[in-house]
Amino acid sequence: MTTHELSVSKHYAIQDLETRVLAALEAAGKDLEALSIEDLAPIDAFHIRGRAATEELAGRVDLGPDHLLLDVGCGLGGTSRYLAATAGCKVFGLDLTEEYCRVAEMLSARVGLADRTDFRQGSALALPFEDGHFDVVWTEHVQMNIEDKAGFYADIARVLKPGGQFAFHDIFADTEDGLRFPVPWASDASLSHLITVPKLRTLLQESGLVFEHWEDMSEASMSFFRSVLQGDGALGQQPLSLNLLMGETTELKFTNLLRNLEENRVRVVQGVMRRGT
């Protein structure tokens, strides 16, 4: 792991995460011996617009029981579990933070999805899989910490089968101006590496990927943050809140991300690409 990757992993790591997650579930009245993926949703869908965004993107992708999917930057494995449960596919989750992978394995076992999910610690710049292995590669809010964007997208294209799909929901720069920090993925500029949307489109095409679906979700993302910050419970004192994963600065990070969107410093894009045959 490089020095930068160690810094990124440290940014996301949480001490005693497994104990804290189980305690929060119990405090929320969940039966730890009979958990469902819906019980985990408040912390599992750790991205803008939560589970709704995952459901939308999944509806744009060809997925079935015979398919293999790679979830790059899987975090606690929430999206991996949702896709395995709803599409019946086998999902491999990869994350830089080893603690996330351990908790993801534990949660999958508790919801009965251990046979359809497999979590591994590793770098998104050196995917530990052979060429042409996956039907779908999926990312949600991952590349913001990765400086080598060309290497990132090229390796995703490499592990896709010919005709396979790359689905993403991510945050990109709208201008070359700096951001307001902290934000969820970075405390300061040293961990944040955003590219503009035009540069993204060029890199995807240079990686051999063809456009299938492209949608700017910035307005919907702003509505989401306004709702959360006005007190829908996600930042409140509920045991299963995003504070569990982001700490006491959660509200500040969300406020700054909303302002970055409002000030046209960042954009949120949802897209599906297909590897050429």
Tab-separated table of C-alpha atoms in Angstrom:
chain	number	residue	atom	x	y	z
A	1	MET	CA	0.000	0.000	0.000
A	2	THR	CA	1.393	3.417	-0.968
A	3	THR	CA	1.763	6.313	1.482
A	4	HIS	CA	-1.239	8.025	-0.093
A	5	GLU	CA	-3.345	4.867	0.150
A	6	LEU	CA	-2.413	4.522	3.816
A	7	SER	CA	-3.601	8.091	4.403
A	8	VAL	CA	-6.886	7.393	2.603
A	9	SER	CA	-7.437	4.179	4.548
A	10	LYS	CA	-6.750	6.012	7.806
A	11	HIS	CA	-9.304	8.679	6.839
A	12	TYR	CA	-12.053	6.048	6.605
A	13	ALA	CA	-10.958	3.654	9.358
A	14	ILE	CA	-12.970	3.557	12.583
A	15	GLN	CA	-11.693	1.947	15.769
A	16	ASP	CA	-13.710	-1.056	16.988
A	17	LEU	CA	-16.073	-0.694	14.024
A	18	GLU	CA	-17.602	-4.171	14.326
A	19	THR	CA	-18.442	-3.648	18.002
A	20	ARG	CA	-19.894	-0.212	17.302
A	21	VAL	CA	-22.030	-1.406	14.397
A	22	LEU	CA	-23.477	-4.331	16.352
A	23	ALA	CA	-24.141	-2.114	19.377
A	24	ALA	CA	-25.919	0.444	17.171
A	25	LEU	CA	-28.082	-2.256	15.577
A	26	GLU	CA	-29.028	-3.596	18.982
A	27	ALA	CA	-29.775	-0.104	20.297
A	28	ALA	CA	-32.040	0.445	17.292
A	29	GLY	CA	-34.064	-2.603	18.315
A	30	LYS	CA	-32.739	-4.980	15.649
A	31	ASP	CA	-32.469	-8.711	16.349
A	32	LEU	CA	-28.788	-9.511	15.787
A	33	GLU	CA	-29.647	-13.151	15.121
A	34	ALA	CA	-32.232	-12.333	12.447
A	35	LEU	CA	-30.930	-9.313	10.550
A	36	SER	CA	-32.086	-8.353	7.056
A	37	ILE	CA	-30.516	-6.066	4.476
A	38	GLU	CA	-33.302	-3.581	5.212
A	39	ASP	CA	-32.237	-3.476	8.873
A	40	LEU	CA	-28.785	-2.403	7.698
A	41	ALA	CA	-29.950	0.177	5.136
A	42	PRO	CA	-29.384	3.342	7.264
A	43	ILE	CA	-25.638	2.683	7.380
A	44	ASP	CA	-25.241	0.275	4.459
A	45	ALA	CA	-26.248	2.762	1.764
A	46	PHE	CA	-23.311	5.056	2.554
A	47	HIS	CA	-23.564	7.364	-0.472
A	48	ILE	CA	-25.601	10.290	-1.784
A	49	ARG	CA	-29.359	9.550	-1.859
A	50	GLY	CA	-28.776	6.220	-0.128
A	51	ARG	CA	-30.520	3.051	-1.265
A	52	ALA	CA	-32.666	4.934	-3.805
A	53	ALA	CA	-29.569	5.795	-5.855
A	54	THR	CA	-28.436	2.159	-5.828
A	55	GLU	CA	-31.859	0.958	-6.955
A	56	GLU	CA	-31.900	3.470	-9.837
A	57	LEU	CA	-28.466	2.484	-11.089
A	58	ALA	CA	-29.214	-1.236	-10.735
A	59	GLY	CA	-32.213	-0.731	-13.004
A	60	ARG	CA	-29.821	0.402	-15.759
A	61	VAL	CA	-27.611	-2.697	-15.617
A	62	ASP	CA	-28.032	-6.238	-16.934
A	63	LEU	CA	-27.811	-8.478	-13.863
A	64	GLY	CA	-28.914	-12.030	-13.166
A	65	PRO	CA	-28.037	-15.140	-11.133
A	66	ASP	CA	-25.295	-16.235	-13.562
A	67	HIS	CA	-23.439	-12.924	-13.462
A	68	LEU	CA	-20.280	-11.922	-11.599
A	69	LEU	CA	-20.087	-8.364	-10.248
A	70	LEU	CA	-17.173	-6.455	-8.742
A	71	ASP	CA	-18.019	-3.670	-6.272
A	72	VAL	CA	-14.912	-1.451	-6.160
A	73	GLY	CA	-14.672	0.571	-2.947
A	74	CYS	CA	-17.377	-1.526	-1.320
A	75	GLY	CA	-17.104	-0.063	2.189
A	76	LEU	CA	-19.253	-2.082	4.586
A	77	GLY	CA	-20.629	-4.074	1.658
A	78	GLY	CA	-24.111	-2.601	1.600
A	79	THR	CA	-24.414	-2.306	-2.164
A	80	SER	CA	-22.786	-5.720	-2.617
A	81	ARG	CA	-25.392	-7.319	-0.380
A	82	TYR	CA	-28.284	-5.466	-2.003
A	83	LEU	CA	-27.266	-6.546	-5.507
A	84	ALA	CA	-26.590	-10.139	-4.428
A	85	ALA	CA	-29.982	-10.325	-2.714
A	86	THR	CA	-32.059	-8.673	-5.445
A	87	ALA	CA	-30.329	-9.943	-8.602
A	88	GLY	CA	-29.052	-13.245	-7.250
A	89	CYS	CA	-25.585	-12.594	-8.682
A	90	LYS	CA	-22.239	-13.396	-7.081
A	91	VAL	CA	-20.568	-10.200	-5.849
A	92	PHE	CA	-16.929	-9.558	-5.006
A	93	GLY	CA	-16.312	-6.446	-2.921
A	94	LEU	CA	-12.935	-4.716	-2.798
A	95	ASP	CA	-11.967	-1.973	-0.376
A	96	LEU	CA	-8.745	-0.280	0.656
A	97	THR	CA	-9.702	-0.319	4.352
A	98	GLU	CA	-9.235	-3.789	5.817
A	99	GLU	CA	-11.566	-3.088	8.747
A	100	TYR	CA	-14.430	-2.394	6.337
A	101	CYS	CA	-13.866	-5.757	4.653
A	102	ARG	CA	-13.964	-7.622	7.983
A	103	VAL	CA	-17.214	-5.943	8.991
A	104	ALA	CA	-18.670	-6.516	5.521
A	105	GLU	CA	-17.987	-10.262	5.827
A	106	MET	CA	-19.588	-10.338	9.278
A	107	LEU	CA	-22.717	-8.508	8.171
A	108	SER	CA	-23.125	-10.667	5.068
A	109	ALA	CA	-22.979	-13.778	7.231
A	110	ARG	CA	-25.615	-12.368	9.571
A	111	VAL	CA	-28.059	-11.668	6.723
A	112	GLY	CA	-27.492	-15.030	5.049
A	113	LEU	CA	-25.486	-13.782	2.057
A	114	ALA	CA	-22.051	-15.213	2.841
A	115	ASP	CA	-22.311	-17.592	-0.116
A	116	ARG	CA	-23.006	-14.808	-2.612
A	117	THR	CA	-20.589	-12.119	-1.381
A	118	ASP	CA	-16.810	-12.186	-1.044
A	119	PHE	CA	-14.885	-9.214	0.378
A	120	ARG	CA	-11.191	-8.520	-0.085
A	121	GLN	CA	-8.818	-5.757	0.947
A	122	GLY	CA	-6.967	-4.262	-1.986
A	123	SER	CA	-6.190	-1.293	-4.188
A	124	ALA	CA	-8.513	-0.056	-6.925
A	125	LEU	CA	-5.383	0.630	-8.989
A	126	ALA	CA	-4.293	-3.028	-8.949
A	127	LEU	CA	-7.487	-5.092	-9.021
A	128	PRO	CA	-6.557	-8.655	-7.930
A	129	PHE	CA	-8.533	-10.356	-10.700
A	130	GLU	CA	-7.756	-11.744	-14.134
A	131	ASP	CA	-8.598	-10.010	-17.385
A	132	GLY	CA	-12.190	-10.250	-18.591
A	133	HIS	CA	-13.490	-11.757	-15.351
A	134	PHE	CA	-16.628	-9.729	-14.525
A	135	ASP	CA	-19.959	-9.071	-16.202
A	136	VAL	CA	-20.351	-5.816	-14.256
A	137	VAL	CA	-17.997	-3.516	-12.346
A	138	TRP	CA	-19.718	-1.086	-9.965
A	139	THR	CA	-18.512	1.983	-8.076
A	140	GLU	CA	-20.296	4.510	-5.864
A	141	HIS	CA	-18.294	7.484	-4.579
A	142	VAL	CA	-14.866	5.893	-4.913
A	143	GLN	CA	-12.572	7.714	-7.341
A	144	MET	CA	-12.491	11.036	-5.437
A	145	ASN	CA	-9.407	9.874	-3.504
A	146	ILE	CA	-7.609	8.400	-6.551
A	147	GLU	CA	-5.110	10.606	-8.372
A	148	ASP	CA	-4.314	8.136	-11.171
A	149	LYS	CA	-7.691	8.272	-12.878
A	150	ALA	CA	-6.375	6.815	-16.135
A	151	GLY	CA	-5.020	3.774	-14.277
A	152	PHE	CA	-8.249	3.414	-12.302
A	153	TYR	CA	-10.566	3.320	-15.315
A	154	ALA	CA	-8.148	1.264	-17.421
A	155	ASP	CA	-8.005	-1.475	-14.772
A	156	ILE	CA	-11.798	-1.511	-14.495
A	157	ALA	CA	-12.005	-1.993	-18.268
A	158	ARG	CA	-9.364	-4.732	-18.049
A	159	VAL	CA	-11.344	-6.944	-15.647
A	160	LEU	CA	-14.609	-6.529	-17.576
A	161	LYS	CA	-15.685	-9.223	-19.997
A	162	PRO	CA	-16.095	-8.047	-23.605
A	163	GLY	CA	-19.560	-6.483	-23.649
A	164	GLY	CA	-19.541	-6.141	-19.847
A	165	GLN	CA	-20.850	-3.025	-18.106
A	166	PHE	CA	-19.270	-0.437	-15.827
A	167	ALA	CA	-21.829	1.318	-13.603
A	168	PHE	CA	-20.871	4.333	-11.513
A	169	HIS	CA	-22.390	7.020	-9.296
A	170	ASP	CA	-19.736	9.531	-8.397
A	171	ILE	CA	-18.625	13.067	-7.606
A	172	PHE	CA	-16.565	15.135	-10.041
A	173	ALA	CA	-15.241	18.672	-10.293
A	174	ASP	CA	-17.382	21.235	-12.064
A	175	THR	CA	-14.574	23.796	-12.273
A	176	GLU	CA	-10.865	23.949	-11.482
A	177	ASP	CA	-11.679	25.965	-8.343
A	178	GLY	CA	-10.893	24.488	-4.961
A	179	LEU	CA	-13.435	22.902	-2.629
A	180	ARG	CA	-14.749	23.782	0.774
A	181	PHE	CA	-13.301	21.259	3.236
A	182	PRO	CA	-13.852	18.996	5.050
A	183	VAL	CA	-16.039	16.813	2.835
A	184	PRO	CA	-16.985	13.142	3.375
A	185	TRP	CA	-14.015	11.805	1.389
A	186	ALA	CA	-11.320	14.233	2.558
A	187	SER	CA	-10.432	16.469	5.477
A	188	ASP	CA	-8.292	18.654	3.229
A	189	ALA	CA	-7.048	18.956	-0.338
A	190	SER	CA	-4.251	16.408	0.141
A	191	LEU	CA	-6.715	13.487	-0.039
A	192	SER	CA	-9.039	14.868	-2.707
A	193	HIS	CA	-8.412	14.268	-6.414
A	194	LEU	CA	-11.363	15.333	-8.558
A	195	ILE	CA	-11.412	15.681	-12.318
A	196	THR	CA	-13.895	17.613	-14.406
A	197	VAL	CA	-16.713	15.852	-16.233
A	198	PRO	CA	-15.242	16.527	-19.726
A	199	LYS	CA	-11.951	14.926	-18.634
A	200	LEU	CA	-13.886	11.989	-17.201
A	201	ARG	CA	-15.697	11.393	-20.489
A	202	THR	CA	-12.390	11.438	-22.372
A	203	LEU	CA	-10.749	8.969	-19.972
A	204	LEU	CA	-13.667	6.553	-20.155
A	205	GLN	CA	-13.552	6.534	-23.943
A	206	GLU	CA	-9.764	6.122	-23.955
A	207	SER	CA	-10.232	3.078	-21.687
A	208	GLY	CA	-12.296	1.382	-24.385
A	209	LEU	CA	-15.685	2.015	-22.765
A	210	VAL	CA	-18.782	3.018	-24.719
A	211	PHE	CA	-21.526	5.268	-23.299
A	212	GLU	CA	-24.902	3.651	-22.549
A	213	HIS	CA	-26.406	5.908	-19.892
A	214	TRP	CA	-25.347	9.314	-18.557
A	215	GLU	CA	-27.285	11.489	-16.128
A	216	ASP	CA	-26.321	14.493	-14.043
A	217	MET	CA	-27.736	13.934	-10.549
A	218	SER	CA	-26.541	17.201	-9.000
A	219	GLU	CA	-30.003	18.707	-8.447
A	220	ALA	CA	-31.316	15.506	-6.866
A	221	SER	CA	-28.178	15.362	-4.716
A	222	MET	CA	-28.719	18.905	-3.449
A	223	SER	CA	-32.311	18.045	-2.524
A	224	PHE	CA	-31.037	15.011	-0.633
A	225	PHE	CA	-28.528	17.006	1.404
A	226	ARG	CA	-31.056	19.739	2.191
A	227	SER	CA	-33.484	17.123	3.470
A	228	VAL	CA	-30.845	15.408	5.595
A	229	LEU	CA	-29.549	18.659	7.058
A	230	GLN	CA	-33.077	19.760	7.909
A	231	GLY	CA	-33.342	16.759	10.205
A	232	ASP	CA	-34.730	13.586	8.671
A	233	GLY	CA	-32.822	11.497	11.227
A	234	ALA	CA	-29.692	10.594	9.278
A	235	LEU	CA	-27.625	13.098	11.261
A	236	GLY	CA	-29.609	12.943	14.465
A	237	GLN	CA	-29.144	10.989	17.637
A	238	GLN	CA	-30.558	7.744	16.247
A	239	PRO	CA	-28.196	4.784	16.819
A	240	LEU	CA	-28.161	3.927	13.099
A	241	SER	CA	-27.131	7.323	11.743
A	242	LEU	CA	-24.307	8.349	9.440
A	243	ASN	CA	-22.525	9.777	12.479
A	244	LEU	CA	-21.577	6.182	13.222
A	245	LEU	CA	-19.353	6.134	10.126
A	246	MET	CA	-18.353	9.785	9.796
A	247	GLY	CA	-18.091	10.985	13.376
A	248	GLU	CA	-18.921	14.330	14.935
A	249	THR	CA	-18.012	16.291	11.789
A	250	THR	CA	-20.717	14.609	9.676
A	251	GLU	CA	-22.967	17.663	9.581
A	252	LEU	CA	-20.093	19.974	8.628
A	253	LYS	CA	-18.972	17.617	5.848
A	254	PHE	CA	-22.491	17.403	4.449
A	255	THR	CA	-22.956	21.172	4.706
A	256	ASN	CA	-19.733	21.769	2.804
A	257	LEU	CA	-20.623	19.230	0.116
A	258	LEU	CA	-24.008	20.893	-0.349
A	259	ARG	CA	-22.334	24.312	-0.675
A	260	ASN	CA	-19.825	22.879	-3.159
A	261	LEU	CA	-22.767	21.650	-5.250
A	262	GLU	CA	-24.664	24.932	-4.942
A	263	GLU	CA	-21.571	26.921	-5.905
A	264	ASN	CA	-20.918	24.710	-8.951
A	265	ARG	CA	-17.644	23.412	-7.570
A	266	VAL	CA	-18.682	19.752	-7.971
A	267	ARG	CA	-21.168	17.670	-9.971
A	268	VAL	CA	-22.715	14.266	-9.266
A	269	VAL	CA	-23.024	11.938	-12.243
A	270	GLN	CA	-24.616	8.514	-12.688
A	271	GLY	CA	-23.525	6.502	-15.701
A	272	VAL	CA	-23.295	3.098	-17.348
A	273	MET	CA	-20.566	2.229	-19.845
A	274	ARG	CA	-20.027	-0.943	-21.847
A	275	ARG	CA	-16.731	-2.510	-22.798
A	276	GLY	CA	-16.397	-2.977	-26.525
A	277	THR	CA	-16.506	-6.471	-27.921
